[in-house]
Each structure stands twice: as C-alpha cells, then as structure tokens.
PDB file of C-alpha atoms in Angstrom:
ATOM      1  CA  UNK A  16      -9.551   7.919 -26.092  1.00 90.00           C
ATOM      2  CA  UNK A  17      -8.045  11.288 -27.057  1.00 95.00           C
ATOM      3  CA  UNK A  18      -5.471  11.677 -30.134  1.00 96.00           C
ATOM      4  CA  UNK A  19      -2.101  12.463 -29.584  1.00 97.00           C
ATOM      5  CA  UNK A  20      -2.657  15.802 -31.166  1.00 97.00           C
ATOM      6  CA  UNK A  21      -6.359  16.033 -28.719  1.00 97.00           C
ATOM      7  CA  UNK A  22      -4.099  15.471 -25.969  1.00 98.00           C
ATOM      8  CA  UNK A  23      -1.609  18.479 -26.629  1.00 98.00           C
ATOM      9  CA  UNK A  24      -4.507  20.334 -27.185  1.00 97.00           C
ATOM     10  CA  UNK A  25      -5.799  20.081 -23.995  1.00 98.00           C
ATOM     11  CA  UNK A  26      -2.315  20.356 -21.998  1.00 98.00           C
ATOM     12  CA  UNK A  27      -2.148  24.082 -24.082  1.00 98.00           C
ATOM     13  CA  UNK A  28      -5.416  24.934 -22.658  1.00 98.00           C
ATOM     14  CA  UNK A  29      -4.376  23.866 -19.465  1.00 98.00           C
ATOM     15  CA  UNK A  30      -1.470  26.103 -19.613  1.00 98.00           C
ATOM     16  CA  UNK A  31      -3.498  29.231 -20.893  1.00 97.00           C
ATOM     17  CA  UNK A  32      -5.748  28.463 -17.597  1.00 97.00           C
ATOM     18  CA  UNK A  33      -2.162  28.532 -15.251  1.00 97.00           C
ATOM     19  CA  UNK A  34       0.411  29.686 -17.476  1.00 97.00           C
ATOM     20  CA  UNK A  35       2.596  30.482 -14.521  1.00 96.00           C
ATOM     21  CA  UNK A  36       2.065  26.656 -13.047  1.00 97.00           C
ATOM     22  CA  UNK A  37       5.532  25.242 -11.808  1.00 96.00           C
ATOM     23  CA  UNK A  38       6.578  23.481  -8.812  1.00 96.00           C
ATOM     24  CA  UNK A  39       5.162  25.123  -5.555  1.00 96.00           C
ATOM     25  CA  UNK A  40       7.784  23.118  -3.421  1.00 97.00           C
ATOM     26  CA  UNK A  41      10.625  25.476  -1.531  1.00 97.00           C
ATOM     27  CA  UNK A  42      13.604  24.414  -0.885  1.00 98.00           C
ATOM     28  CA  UNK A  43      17.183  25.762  -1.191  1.00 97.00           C
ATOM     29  CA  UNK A  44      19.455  22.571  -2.547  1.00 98.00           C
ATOM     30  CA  UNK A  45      18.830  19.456  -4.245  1.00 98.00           C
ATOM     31  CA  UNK A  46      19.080  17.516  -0.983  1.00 98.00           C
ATOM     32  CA  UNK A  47      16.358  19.708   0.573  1.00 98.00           C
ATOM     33  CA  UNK A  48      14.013  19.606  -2.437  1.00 98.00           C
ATOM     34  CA  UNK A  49      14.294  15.527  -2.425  1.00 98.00           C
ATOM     35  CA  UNK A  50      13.399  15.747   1.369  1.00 98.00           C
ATOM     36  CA  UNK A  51      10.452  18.383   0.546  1.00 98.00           C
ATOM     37  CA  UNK A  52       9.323  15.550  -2.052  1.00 98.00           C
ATOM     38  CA  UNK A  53       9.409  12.771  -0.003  1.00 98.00           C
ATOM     39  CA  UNK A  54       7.450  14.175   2.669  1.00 98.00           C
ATOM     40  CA  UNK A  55       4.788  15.694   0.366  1.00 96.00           C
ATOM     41  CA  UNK A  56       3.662  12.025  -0.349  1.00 91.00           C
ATOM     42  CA  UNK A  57      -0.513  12.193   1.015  1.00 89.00           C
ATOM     43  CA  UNK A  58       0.578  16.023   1.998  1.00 93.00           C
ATOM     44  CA  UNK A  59      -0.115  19.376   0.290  1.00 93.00           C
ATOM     45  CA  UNK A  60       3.239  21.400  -0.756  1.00 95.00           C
ATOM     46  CA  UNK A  61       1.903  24.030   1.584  1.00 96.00           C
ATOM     47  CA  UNK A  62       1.870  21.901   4.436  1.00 97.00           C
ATOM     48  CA  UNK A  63       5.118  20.857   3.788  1.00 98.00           C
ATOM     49  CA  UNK A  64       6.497  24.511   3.257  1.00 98.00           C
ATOM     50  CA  UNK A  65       5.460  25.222   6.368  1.00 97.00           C
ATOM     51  CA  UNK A  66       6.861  21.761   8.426  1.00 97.00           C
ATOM     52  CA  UNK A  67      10.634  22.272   6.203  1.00 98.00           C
ATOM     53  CA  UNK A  68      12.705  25.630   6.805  1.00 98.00           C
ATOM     54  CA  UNK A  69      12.910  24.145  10.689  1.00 98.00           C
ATOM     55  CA  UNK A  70      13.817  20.653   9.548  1.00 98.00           C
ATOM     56  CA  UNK A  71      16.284  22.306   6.477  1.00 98.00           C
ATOM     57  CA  UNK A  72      17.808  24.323   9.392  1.00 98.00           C
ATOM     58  CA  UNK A  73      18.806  21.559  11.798  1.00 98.00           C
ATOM     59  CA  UNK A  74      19.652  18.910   9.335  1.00 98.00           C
ATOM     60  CA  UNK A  75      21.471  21.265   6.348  1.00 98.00           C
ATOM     61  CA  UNK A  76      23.339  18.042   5.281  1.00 98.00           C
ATOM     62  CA  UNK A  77      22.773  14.308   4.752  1.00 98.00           C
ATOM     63  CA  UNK A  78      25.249  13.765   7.518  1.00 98.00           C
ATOM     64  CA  UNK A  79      23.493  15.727   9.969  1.00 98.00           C
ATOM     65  CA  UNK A  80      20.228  13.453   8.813  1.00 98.00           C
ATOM     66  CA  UNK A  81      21.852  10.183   8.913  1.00 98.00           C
ATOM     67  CA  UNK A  82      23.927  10.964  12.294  1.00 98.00           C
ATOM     68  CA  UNK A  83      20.601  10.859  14.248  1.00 98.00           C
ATOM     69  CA  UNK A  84      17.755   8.232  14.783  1.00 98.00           C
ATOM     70  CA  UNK A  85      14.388   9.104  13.045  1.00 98.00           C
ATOM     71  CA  UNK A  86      12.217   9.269  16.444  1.00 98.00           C
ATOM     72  CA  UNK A  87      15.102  13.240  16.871  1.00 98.00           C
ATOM     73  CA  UNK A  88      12.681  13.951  12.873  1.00 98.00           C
ATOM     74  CA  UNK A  89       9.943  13.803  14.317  1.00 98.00           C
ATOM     75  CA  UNK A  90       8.962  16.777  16.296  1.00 97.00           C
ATOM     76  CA  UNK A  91       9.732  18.559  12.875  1.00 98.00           C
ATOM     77  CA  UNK A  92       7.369  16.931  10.742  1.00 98.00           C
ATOM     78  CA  UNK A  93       4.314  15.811  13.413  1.00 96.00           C
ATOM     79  CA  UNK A  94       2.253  17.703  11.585  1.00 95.00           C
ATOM     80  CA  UNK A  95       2.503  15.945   8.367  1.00 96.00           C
ATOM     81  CA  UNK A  96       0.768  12.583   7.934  1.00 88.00           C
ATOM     82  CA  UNK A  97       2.435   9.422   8.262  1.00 94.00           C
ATOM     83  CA  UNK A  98       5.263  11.126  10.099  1.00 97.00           C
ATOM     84  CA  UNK A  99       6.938   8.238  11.262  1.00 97.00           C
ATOM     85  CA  UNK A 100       7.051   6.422   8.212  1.00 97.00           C
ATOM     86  CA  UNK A 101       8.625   9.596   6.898  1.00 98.00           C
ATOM     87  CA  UNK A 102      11.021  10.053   9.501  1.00 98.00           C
ATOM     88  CA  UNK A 103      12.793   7.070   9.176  1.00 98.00           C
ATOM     89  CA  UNK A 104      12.759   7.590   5.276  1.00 98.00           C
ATOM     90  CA  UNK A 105      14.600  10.953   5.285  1.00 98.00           C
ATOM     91  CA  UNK A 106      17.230   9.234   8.192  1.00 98.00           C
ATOM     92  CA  UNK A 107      17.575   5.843   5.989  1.00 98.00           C
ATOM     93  CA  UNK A 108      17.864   8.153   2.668  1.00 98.00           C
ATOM     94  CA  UNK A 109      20.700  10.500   4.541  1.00 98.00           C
ATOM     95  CA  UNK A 110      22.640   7.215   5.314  1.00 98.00           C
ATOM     96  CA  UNK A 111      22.451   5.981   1.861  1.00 98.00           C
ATOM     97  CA  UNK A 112      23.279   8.742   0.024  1.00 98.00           C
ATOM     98  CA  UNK A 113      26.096   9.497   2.623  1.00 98.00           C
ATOM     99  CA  UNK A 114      26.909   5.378   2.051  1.00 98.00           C
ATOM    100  CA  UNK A 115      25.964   4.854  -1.519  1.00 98.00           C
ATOM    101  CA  UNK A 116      26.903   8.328  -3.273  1.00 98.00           C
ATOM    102  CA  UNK A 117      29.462  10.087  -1.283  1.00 97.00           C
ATOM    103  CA  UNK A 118      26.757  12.024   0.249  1.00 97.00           C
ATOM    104  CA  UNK A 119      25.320  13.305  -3.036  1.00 98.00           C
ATOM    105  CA  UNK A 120      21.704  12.913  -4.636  1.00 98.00           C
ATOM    106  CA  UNK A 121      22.282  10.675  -7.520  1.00 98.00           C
ATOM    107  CA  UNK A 122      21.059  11.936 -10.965  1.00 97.00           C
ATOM    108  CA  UNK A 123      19.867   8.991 -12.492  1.00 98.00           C
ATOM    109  CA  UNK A 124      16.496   7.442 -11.955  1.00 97.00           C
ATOM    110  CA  UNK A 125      17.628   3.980 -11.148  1.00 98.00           C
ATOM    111  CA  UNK A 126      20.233   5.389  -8.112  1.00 98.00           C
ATOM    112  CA  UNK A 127      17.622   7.421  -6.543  1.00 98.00           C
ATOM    113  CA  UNK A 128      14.840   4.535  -6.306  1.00 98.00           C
ATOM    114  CA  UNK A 129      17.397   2.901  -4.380  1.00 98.00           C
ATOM    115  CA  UNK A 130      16.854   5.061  -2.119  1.00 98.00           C
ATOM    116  CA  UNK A 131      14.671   4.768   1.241  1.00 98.00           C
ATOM    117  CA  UNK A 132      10.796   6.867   0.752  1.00 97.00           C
ATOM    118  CA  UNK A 133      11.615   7.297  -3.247  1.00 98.00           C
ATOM    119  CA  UNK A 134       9.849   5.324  -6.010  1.00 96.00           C
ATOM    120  CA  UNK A 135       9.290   6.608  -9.724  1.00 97.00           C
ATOM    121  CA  UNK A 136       6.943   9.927  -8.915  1.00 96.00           C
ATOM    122  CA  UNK A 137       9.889  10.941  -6.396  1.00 97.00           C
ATOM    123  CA  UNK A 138      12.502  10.273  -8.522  1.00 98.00           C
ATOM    124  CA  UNK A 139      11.054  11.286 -11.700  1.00 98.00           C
ATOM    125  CA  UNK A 140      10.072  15.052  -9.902  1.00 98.00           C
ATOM    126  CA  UNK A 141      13.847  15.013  -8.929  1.00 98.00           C
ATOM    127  CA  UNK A 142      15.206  14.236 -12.144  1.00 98.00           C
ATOM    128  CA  UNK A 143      13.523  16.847 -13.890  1.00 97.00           C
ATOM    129  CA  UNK A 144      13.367  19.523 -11.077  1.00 97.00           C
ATOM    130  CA  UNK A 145      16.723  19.591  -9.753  1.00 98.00           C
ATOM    131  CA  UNK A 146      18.818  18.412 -12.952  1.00 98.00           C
ATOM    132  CA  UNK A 147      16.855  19.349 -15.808  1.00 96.00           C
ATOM    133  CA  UNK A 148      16.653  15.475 -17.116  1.00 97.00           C
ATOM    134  CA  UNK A 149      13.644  14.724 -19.067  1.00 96.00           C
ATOM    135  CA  UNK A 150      11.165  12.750 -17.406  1.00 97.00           C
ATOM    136  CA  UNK A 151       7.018  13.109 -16.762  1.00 98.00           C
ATOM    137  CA  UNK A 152       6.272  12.609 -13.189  1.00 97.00           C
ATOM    138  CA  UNK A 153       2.728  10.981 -12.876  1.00 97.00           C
ATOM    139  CA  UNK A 154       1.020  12.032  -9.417  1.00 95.00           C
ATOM    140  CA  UNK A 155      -2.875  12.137  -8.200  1.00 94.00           C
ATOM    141  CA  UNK A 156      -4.017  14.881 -10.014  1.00 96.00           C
ATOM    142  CA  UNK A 157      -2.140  13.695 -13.318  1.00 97.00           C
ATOM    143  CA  UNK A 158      -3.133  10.469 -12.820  1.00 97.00           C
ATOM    144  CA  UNK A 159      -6.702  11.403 -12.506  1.00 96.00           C
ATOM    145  CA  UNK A 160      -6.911  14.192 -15.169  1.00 97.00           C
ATOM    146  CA  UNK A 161      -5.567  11.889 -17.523  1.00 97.00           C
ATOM    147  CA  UNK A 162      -8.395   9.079 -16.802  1.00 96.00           C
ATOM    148  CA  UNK A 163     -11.097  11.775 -16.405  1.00 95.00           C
ATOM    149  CA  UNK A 164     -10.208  13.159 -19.998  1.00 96.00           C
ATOM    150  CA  UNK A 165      -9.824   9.856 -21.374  1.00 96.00           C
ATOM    151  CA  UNK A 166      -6.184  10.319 -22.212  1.00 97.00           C
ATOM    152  CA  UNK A 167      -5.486   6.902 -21.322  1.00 97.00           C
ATOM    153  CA  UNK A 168      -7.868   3.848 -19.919  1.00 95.00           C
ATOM    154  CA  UNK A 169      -9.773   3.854 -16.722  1.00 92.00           C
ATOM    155  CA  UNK A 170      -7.799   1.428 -15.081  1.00 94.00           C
ATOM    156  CA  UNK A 171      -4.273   2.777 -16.485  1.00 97.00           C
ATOM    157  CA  UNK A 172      -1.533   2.058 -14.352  1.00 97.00           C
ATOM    158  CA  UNK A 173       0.776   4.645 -13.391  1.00 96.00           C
ATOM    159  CA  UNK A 174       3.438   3.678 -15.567  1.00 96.00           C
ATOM    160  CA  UNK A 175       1.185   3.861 -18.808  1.00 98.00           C
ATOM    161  CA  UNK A 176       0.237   6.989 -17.979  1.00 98.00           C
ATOM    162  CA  UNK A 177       3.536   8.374 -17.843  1.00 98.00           C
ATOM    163  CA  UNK A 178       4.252   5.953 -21.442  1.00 98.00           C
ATOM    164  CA  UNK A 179       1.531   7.327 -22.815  1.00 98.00           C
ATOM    165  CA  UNK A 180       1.605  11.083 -22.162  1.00 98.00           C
ATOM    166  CA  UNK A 181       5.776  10.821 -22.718  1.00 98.00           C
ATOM    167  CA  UNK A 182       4.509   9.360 -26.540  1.00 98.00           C
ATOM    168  CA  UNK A 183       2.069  12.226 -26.815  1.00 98.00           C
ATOM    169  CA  UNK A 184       4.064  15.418 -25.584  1.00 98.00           C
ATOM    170  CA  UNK A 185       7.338  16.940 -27.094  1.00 97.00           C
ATOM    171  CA  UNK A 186       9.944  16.053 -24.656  1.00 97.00           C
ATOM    172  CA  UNK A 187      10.511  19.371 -24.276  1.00 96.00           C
ATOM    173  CA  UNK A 188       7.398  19.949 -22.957  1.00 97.00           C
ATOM    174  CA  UNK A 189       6.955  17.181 -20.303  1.00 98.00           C
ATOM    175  CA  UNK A 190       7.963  19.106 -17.080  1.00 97.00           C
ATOM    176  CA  UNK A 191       5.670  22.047 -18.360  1.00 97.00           C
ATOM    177  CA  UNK A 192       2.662  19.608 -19.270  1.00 98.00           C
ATOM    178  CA  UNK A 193       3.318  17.789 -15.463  1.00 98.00           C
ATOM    179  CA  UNK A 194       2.842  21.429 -14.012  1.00 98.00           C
ATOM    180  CA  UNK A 195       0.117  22.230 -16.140  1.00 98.00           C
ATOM    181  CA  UNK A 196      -1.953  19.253 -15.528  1.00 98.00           C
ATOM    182  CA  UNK A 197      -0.869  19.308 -11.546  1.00 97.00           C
ATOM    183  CA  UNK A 198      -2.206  23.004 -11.433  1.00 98.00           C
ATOM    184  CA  UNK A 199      -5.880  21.702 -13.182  1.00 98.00           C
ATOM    185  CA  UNK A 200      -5.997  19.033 -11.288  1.00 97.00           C
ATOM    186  CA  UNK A 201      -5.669  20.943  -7.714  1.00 96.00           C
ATOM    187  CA  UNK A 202      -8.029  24.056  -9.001  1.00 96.00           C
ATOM    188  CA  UNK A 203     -10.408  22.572 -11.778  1.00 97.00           C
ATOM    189  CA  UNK A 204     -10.672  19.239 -11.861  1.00 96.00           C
ATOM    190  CA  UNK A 205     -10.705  18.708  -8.280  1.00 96.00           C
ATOM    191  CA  UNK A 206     -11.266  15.019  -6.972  1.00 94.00           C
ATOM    192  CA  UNK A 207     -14.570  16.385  -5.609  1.00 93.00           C
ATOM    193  CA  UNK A 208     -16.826  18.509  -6.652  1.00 92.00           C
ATOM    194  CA  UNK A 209     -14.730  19.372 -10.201  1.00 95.00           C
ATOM    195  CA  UNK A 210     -15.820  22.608 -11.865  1.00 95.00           C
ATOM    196  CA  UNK A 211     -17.468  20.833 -15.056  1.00 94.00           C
ATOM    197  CA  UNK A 212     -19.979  22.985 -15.526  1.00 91.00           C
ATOM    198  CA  UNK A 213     -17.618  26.149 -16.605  1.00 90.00           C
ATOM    199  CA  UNK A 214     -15.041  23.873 -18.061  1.00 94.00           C
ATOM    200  CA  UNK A 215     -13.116  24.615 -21.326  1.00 95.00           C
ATOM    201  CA  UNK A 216     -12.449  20.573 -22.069  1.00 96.00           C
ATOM    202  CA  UNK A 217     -15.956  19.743 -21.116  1.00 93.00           C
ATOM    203  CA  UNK A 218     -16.425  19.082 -24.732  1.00 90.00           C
ATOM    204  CA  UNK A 219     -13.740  15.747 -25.000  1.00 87.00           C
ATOM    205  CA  UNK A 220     -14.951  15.209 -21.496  1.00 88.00           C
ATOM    206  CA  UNK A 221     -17.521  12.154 -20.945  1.00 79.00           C
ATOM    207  CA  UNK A 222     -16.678  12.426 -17.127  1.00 82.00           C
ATOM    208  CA  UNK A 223     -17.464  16.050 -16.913  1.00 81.00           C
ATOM    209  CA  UNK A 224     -20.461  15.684 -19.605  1.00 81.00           C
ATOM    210  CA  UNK A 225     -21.995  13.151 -17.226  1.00 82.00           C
ATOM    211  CA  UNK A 226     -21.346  15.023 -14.181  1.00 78.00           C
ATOM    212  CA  UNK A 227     -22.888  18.428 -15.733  1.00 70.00           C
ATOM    213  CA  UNK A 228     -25.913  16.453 -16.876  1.00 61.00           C
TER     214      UNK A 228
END
C-alpha cells in the first residue's frame, strides 16, 4: 500500500489536474446546504442544483419544513431518486433541529447524526463546509480512488478510509484533498471505463496497470 508521503503525492497531483476542485453544491445558508447534502445521496450535485432553488424557496426555514408532511416535498424533488425516502428525511430533520437545536444546524458531528437522512459523509461534508471544522468526508469516488490506488485495503471500510487518509494528510489539507480526490474520481478515475491509459498515477497504480494491459 502507498506511504504516507506516496499518498500526499498523489493528492498534489490530483490537485494540479483540478486545482480549482471545491464543492459544486449551491446553496445560500447552512440549513439549505445540509438539505442539498442530504438529497445528493445516489444523486449528482447537478441534479440536485437543479431540483433545490424551488424547494429553498418554499421551505426558507426549518419551520416551514417541519410544519408540513413529507408527501407536500415531494413534487419538489420527484426527480431525484429515492424521493420519498428523502422527503420524509428533510421533514423529520426540520422537526428535529426545530425540537432538538432551537431550529439551528448543530456544529458538532455527534448532534448532526442525530439527525433524520445524516450519517458520517453528511455530517462530516457539513462540518467542514459550512463551519470550517476539520474533518475528511469519505464518499464513492474517495472511497474508490483510495482502494484503486491502494491507499488503503480492498475491503477498507469507510471509516478506515477516512482514519487512514486523516493520518496521512496535514489537517489543513483534508477538505482540499476530499475535493481533490472527489474531482478525480468523477473525471479520471471514473467507476467505468477510468482513463488509465493517459493517467499521471498509473505508475503506483496496479488497478490501472492491469486495466491498461
């Protein structure tokens, strides 16, 4: 497996590649940008861009969310897979922030995994998004970068991915190495047909060495 130092190597290639790779998610407060995040779960950001200004228009506040029954969501976000499911997360998540945190997003991992439609990727991309709290959200294309380049095992959970590239990257770094490796992921080393043979990391790739060959 790759070196601590191997793997900051390849995160500042990945960054030379996309050096303007950030979040791609639009939305105009914190609240919004945890509802954007939720509903990107299976979902591109672009499709979600284009399902949220109508949504972020009629629901502006968690009370306006939580004062209405998830089946009034769903027009706004039919397009999106698993709509239902995610309706009743953003009305369940309204009531318990409006319950739970006097109708404020909480700013601590913990808090906001109490909340309905948000485990550790959602909370983590929160954390470091909105209030500029350390923390290394691990999603498809990290996870599968970091197996593909052998920065961790093949069968890696989640969690050890995120341990593992947390021990290998300056904190200071993590939110730009999550972009980074996002940004690869979606454009190089796409779940099919990755771009191995004009790679720069082919050569502490097996995957992609096997795959040119």
């Amino acid at each position: 497996m790759l070196t601590d130092q191997e793997i900051r190597q390849a995160i500042q290639t990945m960054r030379r590649a996309f050096p303007d790779a950030g979040t791609t998610l639009k939305a105009d407060t914190t609240f919004h940008f945890l509802l954007a995040t939720i509903l990107s779960a299976q979902a591109t950001d672009k499709s979600v861009n284009l399902t949220t200004p109508a949504l972020f228009q009629r629901f502006p506040e968690p009370k306006d969310l939580a004062a209405v029954e998830p089946e009034a969501v769903e027009p706004y976000i039919k397009q999106l897979g698993l709509y239902r499911n995610k309706a009743k997360y953003l009305v369940n998540c309204s009531r318990a922030i409006l319950t739970d945190f006097n109708g404020q997003v909480p700013k601590t991992r913990k808090e906001l995994m109490t909340l309905p439609g948000v485990g550790r990727k959602v909370a983590d991309v929160v954390l470091a998004e909105c209030f500029n709290i350390p923390a290394f959200p691990v999603d498809t294309h990290v996870s599968r970068v970091s197996r593909r380049l052998a920065m961790v095992a093949p069968k890696a959970t989640l969690l050890q991915i995120e341990k593992r590239l947390m021990a290998a990257i300056p904190e200071d770094k993590w939110l730009d190495a999550h972009h980074s490796m996002i940004f690869w992921g979606r454009y190089q080393c796409t779940a099919r047909n990755p771009k191995c043979d004009h790679c720069p990391l082919l050569a502490m790739c097996k995957y992609g060495q096997d795959n040119v060959m």
